[in-house]
GROMACS .gro file of C-alpha atoms in nm:
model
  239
    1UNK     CA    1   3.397   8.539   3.087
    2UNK     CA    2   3.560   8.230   3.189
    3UNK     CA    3   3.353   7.879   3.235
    4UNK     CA    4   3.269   7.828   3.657
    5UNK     CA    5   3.472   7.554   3.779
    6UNK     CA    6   3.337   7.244   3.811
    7UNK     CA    7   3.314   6.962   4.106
    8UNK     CA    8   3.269   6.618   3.998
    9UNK     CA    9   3.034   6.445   4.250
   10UNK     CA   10   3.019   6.058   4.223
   11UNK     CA   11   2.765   5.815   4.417
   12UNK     CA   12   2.935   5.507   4.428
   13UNK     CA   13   2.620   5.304   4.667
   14UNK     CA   14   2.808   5.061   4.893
   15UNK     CA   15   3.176   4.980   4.829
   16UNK     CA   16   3.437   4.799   5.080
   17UNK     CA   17   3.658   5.004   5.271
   18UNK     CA   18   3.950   4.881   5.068
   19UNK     CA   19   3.798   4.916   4.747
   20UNK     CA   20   3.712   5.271   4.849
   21UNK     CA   21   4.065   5.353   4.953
   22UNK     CA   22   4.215   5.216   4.635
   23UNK     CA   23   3.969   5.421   4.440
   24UNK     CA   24   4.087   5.719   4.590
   25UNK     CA   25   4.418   5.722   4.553
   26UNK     CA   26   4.349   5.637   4.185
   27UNK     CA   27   4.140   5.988   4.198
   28UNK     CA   28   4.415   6.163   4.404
   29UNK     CA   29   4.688   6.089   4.085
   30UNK     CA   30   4.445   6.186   3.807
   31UNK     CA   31   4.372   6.520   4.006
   32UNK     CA   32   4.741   6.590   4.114
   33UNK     CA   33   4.822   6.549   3.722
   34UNK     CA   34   4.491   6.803   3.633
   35UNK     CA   35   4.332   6.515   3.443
   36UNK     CA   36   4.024   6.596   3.611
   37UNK     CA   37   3.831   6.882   3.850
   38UNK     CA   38   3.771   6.814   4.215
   39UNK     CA   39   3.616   6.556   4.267
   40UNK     CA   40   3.352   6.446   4.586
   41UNK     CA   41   3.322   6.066   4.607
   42UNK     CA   42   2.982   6.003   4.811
   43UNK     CA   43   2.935   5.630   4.941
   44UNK     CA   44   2.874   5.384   5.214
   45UNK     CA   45   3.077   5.147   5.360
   46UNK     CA   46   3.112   4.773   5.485
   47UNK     CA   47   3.156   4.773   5.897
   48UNK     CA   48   3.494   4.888   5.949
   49UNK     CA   49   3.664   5.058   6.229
   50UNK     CA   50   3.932   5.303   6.099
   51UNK     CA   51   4.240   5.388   6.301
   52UNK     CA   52   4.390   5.678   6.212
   53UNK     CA   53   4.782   5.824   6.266
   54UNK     CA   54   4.676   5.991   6.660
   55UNK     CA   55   4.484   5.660   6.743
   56UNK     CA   56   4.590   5.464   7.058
   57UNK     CA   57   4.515   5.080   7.159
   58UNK     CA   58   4.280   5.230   7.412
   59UNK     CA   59   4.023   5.286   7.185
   60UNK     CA   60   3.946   4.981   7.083
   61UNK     CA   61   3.913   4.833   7.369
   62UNK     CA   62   3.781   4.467   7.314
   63UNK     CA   63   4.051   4.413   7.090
   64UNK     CA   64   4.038   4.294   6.731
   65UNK     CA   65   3.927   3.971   6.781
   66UNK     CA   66   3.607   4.025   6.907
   67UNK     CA   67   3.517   4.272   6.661
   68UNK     CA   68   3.578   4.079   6.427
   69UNK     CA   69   3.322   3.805   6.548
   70UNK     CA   70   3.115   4.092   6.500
   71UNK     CA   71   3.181   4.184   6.132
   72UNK     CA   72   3.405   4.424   6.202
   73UNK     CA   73   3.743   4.451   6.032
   74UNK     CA   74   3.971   4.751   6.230
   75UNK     CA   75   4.216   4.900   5.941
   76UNK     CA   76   4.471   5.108   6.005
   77UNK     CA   77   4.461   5.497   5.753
   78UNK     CA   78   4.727   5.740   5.677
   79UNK     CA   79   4.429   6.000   5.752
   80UNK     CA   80   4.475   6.261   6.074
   81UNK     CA   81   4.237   6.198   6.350
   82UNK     CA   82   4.161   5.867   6.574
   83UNK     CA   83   3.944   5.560   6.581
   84UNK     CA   84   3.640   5.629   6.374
   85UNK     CA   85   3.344   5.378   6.243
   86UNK     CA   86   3.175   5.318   5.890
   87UNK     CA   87   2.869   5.096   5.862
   88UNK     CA   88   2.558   5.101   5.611
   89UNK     CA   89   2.331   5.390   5.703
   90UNK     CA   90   2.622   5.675   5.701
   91UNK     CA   91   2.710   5.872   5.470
   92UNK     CA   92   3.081   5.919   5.384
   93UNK     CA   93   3.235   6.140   5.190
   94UNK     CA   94   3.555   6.182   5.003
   95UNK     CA   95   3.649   6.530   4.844
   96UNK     CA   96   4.012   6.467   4.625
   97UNK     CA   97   4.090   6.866   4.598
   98UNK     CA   98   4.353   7.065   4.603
   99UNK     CA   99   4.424   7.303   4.906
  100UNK     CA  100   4.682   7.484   5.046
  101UNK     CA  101   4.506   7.513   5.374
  102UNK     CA  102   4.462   7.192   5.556
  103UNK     CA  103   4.257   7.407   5.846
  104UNK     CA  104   4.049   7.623   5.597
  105UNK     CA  105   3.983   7.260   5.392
  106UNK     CA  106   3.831   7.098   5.747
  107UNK     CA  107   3.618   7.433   5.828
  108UNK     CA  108   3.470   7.388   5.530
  109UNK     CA  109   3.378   7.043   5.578
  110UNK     CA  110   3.235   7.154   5.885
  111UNK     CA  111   3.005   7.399   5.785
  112UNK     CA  112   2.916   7.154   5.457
  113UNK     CA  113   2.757   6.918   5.708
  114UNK     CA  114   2.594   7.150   5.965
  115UNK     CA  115   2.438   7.341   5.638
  116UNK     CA  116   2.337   7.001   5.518
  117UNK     CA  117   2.163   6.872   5.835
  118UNK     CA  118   1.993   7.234   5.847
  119UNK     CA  119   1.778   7.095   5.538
  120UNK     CA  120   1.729   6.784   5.735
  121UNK     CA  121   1.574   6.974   6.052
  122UNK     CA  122   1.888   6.915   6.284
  123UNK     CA  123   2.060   7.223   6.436
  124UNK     CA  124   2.426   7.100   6.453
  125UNK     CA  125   2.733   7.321   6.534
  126UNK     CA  126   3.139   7.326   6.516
  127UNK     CA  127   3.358   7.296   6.845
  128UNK     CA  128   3.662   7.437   6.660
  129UNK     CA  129   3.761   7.640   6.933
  130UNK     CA  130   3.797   7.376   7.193
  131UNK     CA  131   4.097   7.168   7.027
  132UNK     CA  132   4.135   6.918   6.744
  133UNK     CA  133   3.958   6.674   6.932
  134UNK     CA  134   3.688   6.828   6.882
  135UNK     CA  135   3.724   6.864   6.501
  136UNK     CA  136   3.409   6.696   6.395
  137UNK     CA  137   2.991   6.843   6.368
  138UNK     CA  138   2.775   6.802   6.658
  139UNK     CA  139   2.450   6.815   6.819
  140UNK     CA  140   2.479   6.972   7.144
  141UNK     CA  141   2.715   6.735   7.322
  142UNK     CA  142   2.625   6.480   7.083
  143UNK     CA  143   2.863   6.415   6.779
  144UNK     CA  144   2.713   6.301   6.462
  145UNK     CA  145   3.032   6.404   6.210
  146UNK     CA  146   3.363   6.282   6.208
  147UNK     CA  147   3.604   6.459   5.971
  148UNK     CA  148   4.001   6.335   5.893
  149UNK     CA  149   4.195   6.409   5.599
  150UNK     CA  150   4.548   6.309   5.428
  151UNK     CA  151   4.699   6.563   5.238
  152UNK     CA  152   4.984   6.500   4.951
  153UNK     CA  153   5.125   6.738   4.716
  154UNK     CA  154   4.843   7.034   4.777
  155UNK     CA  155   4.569   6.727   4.740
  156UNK     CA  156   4.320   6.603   4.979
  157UNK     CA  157   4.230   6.222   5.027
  158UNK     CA  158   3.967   6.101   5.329
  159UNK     CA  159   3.723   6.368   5.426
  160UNK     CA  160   3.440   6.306   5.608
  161UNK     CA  161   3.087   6.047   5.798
  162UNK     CA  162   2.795   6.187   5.838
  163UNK     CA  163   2.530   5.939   6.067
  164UNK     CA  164   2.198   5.908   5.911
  165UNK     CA  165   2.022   5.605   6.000
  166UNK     CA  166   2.291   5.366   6.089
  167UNK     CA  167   2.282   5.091   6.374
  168UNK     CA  168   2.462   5.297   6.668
  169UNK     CA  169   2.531   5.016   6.917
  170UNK     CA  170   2.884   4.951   6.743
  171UNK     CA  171   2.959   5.333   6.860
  172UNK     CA  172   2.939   5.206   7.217
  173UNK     CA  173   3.255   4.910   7.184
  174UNK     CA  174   3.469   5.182   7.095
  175UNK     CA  175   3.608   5.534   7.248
  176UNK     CA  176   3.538   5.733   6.894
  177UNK     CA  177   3.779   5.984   6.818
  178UNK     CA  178   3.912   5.962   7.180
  179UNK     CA  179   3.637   6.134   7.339
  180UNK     CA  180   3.381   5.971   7.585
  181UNK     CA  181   3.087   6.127   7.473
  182UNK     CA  182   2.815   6.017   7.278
  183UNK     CA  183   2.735   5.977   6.947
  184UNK     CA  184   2.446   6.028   6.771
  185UNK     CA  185   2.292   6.073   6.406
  186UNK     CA  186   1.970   6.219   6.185
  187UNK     CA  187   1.726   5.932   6.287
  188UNK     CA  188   1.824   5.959   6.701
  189UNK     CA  189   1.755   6.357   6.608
  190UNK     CA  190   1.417   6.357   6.409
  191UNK     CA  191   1.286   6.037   6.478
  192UNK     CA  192   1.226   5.985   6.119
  193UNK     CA  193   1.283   5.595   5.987
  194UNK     CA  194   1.330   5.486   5.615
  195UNK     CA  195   1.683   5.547   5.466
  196UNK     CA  196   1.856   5.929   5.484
  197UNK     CA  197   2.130   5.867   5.281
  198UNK     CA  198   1.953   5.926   4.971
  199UNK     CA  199   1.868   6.269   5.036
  200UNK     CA  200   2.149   6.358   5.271
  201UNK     CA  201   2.367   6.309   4.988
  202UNK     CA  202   2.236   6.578   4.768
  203UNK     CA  203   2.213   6.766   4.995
  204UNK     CA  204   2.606   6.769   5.115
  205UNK     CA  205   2.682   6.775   4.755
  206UNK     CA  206   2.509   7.079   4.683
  207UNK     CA  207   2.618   7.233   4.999
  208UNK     CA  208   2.994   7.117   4.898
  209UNK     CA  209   2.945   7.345   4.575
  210UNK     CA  210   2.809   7.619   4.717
  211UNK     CA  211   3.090   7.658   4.977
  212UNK     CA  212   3.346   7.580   4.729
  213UNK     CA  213   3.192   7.829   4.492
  214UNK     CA  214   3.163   7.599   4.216
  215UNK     CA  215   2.938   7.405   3.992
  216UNK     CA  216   2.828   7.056   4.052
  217UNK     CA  217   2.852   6.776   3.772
  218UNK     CA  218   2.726   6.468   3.854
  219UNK     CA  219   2.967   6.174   3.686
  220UNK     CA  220   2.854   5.835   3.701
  221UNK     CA  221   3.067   5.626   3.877
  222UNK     CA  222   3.074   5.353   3.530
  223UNK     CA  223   3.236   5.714   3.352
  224UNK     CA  224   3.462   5.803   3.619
  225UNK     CA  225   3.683   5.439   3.560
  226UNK     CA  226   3.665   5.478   3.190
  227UNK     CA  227   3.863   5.820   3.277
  228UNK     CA  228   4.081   5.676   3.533
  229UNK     CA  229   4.085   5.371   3.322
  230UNK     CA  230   4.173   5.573   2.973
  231UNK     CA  231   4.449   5.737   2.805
  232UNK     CA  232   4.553   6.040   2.888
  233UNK     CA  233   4.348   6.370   2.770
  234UNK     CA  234   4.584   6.635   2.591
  235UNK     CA  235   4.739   6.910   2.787
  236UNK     CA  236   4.513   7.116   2.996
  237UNK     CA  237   4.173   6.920   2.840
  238UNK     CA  238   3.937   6.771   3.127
  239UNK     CA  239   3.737   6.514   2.957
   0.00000   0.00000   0.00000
């Protein structure tokens, strides 16, 4: 019988946007050459506003200079989707697969999270059939999951934020993902205090491999650049 396939999950802590980006395109070529499995990067990041390929000025409103005299670099992504935030206290997360359905790969995000904050004690829900604005997890009207996602030659870069315990007064300088409605995340929801991201991790990543029918394989993140970092394994040999 063959072996089960495997996802790689990595918890990289806190990284810079940049620094993430960089790492995954470094990810995306080792997995579009079948060096490696999928692979789920699981982090935090600095406070950055993301502007993605549907964004518009109008949703960033106080302009660039005044968010950055709040800490806030705005970067512009080759991801789908609109203005989005990342900030300590959210968990982001970055599956490098291969796909060959861009729709199927975002439902499954989707029900990833809302499984995930099931554990947690939050009942969250898709709006898929209202329009790809609405692409995303939410509670009630309240959204507390962005999702946007690059896709070159079959494989998938960007993915996903899931709000745990983040500040949420950044949300409010912004119009996130177009939509005037508010955001919210697993603290506003349960009341709990103390970080989530710990355990909200494992639990997307285990949801991620049960969805994906797979196994999960934790690499450390010092073991994932020696691979990227390495010679090439032989022919059809993951290391």
């Amino acid at each position: 019988m063959p072996a089960q396939p495997e996802l790689w999950v990595v918890h990289l802590g806190r990284l810079p946007y940049a620094a993430g980006v960089a790492l995954q395109e470094r990810v995306r070529d080792a997995r579009e050459r079948n060096l490696i499995p999928d692979t789920l990067l699981l982090l935090e990041h600095d406070p950055v506003y993301t502007r993605g390929r549907r964004a518009d000025a109008a949703e960033l409103p106080l302009g660039e200079d005044r968010y950055a005299e709040r800490g806030i670099a705005v970067v512009d992504v080759d991801r789908g989707g609109r203005v989005t935030y990342h900030a300590p206290g959210q968990l982001v997360g970055y599956p490098i697969v291969r796909t060959g359905d861009v729709v199927a790969h975002v439902r499954r995000m989707e029900s990833v999270l809302i499984a995930a904050l099931a554990d947690e004690g939050v009942l969250a829900r898709s709006r898929a059939d209202e329009g790809p604005d609405f692409t995303g997890v939410w509670v009630q009207d309240r959204k507390i999951g962005s999702i946007g996602v690059h896709v070159r030659r079959g494989v998938t870069t960007h993915g996903f934020s899931l709000n745990a315990d983040m500040d949420m007064e950044p949300w409010t300088w912004i119009v996130p993902c177009g939509l005037t409605l508010p955001m919210t995340s697993v603290a506003a929801e349960t009341g709990r205090s103390g970080p989530i991201v710990p355990c909200l991790r494992r639990r997307v990543a285990h949801a991620y491999a049960a969805a994906a029918g797979v196994r999960q394989r934790i690499v450390a993140p010092v073991r994932m650049e020696r691979i990227l970092a390495g010679p090439a394994p032989a022919p059809g040999r993951v290391p």
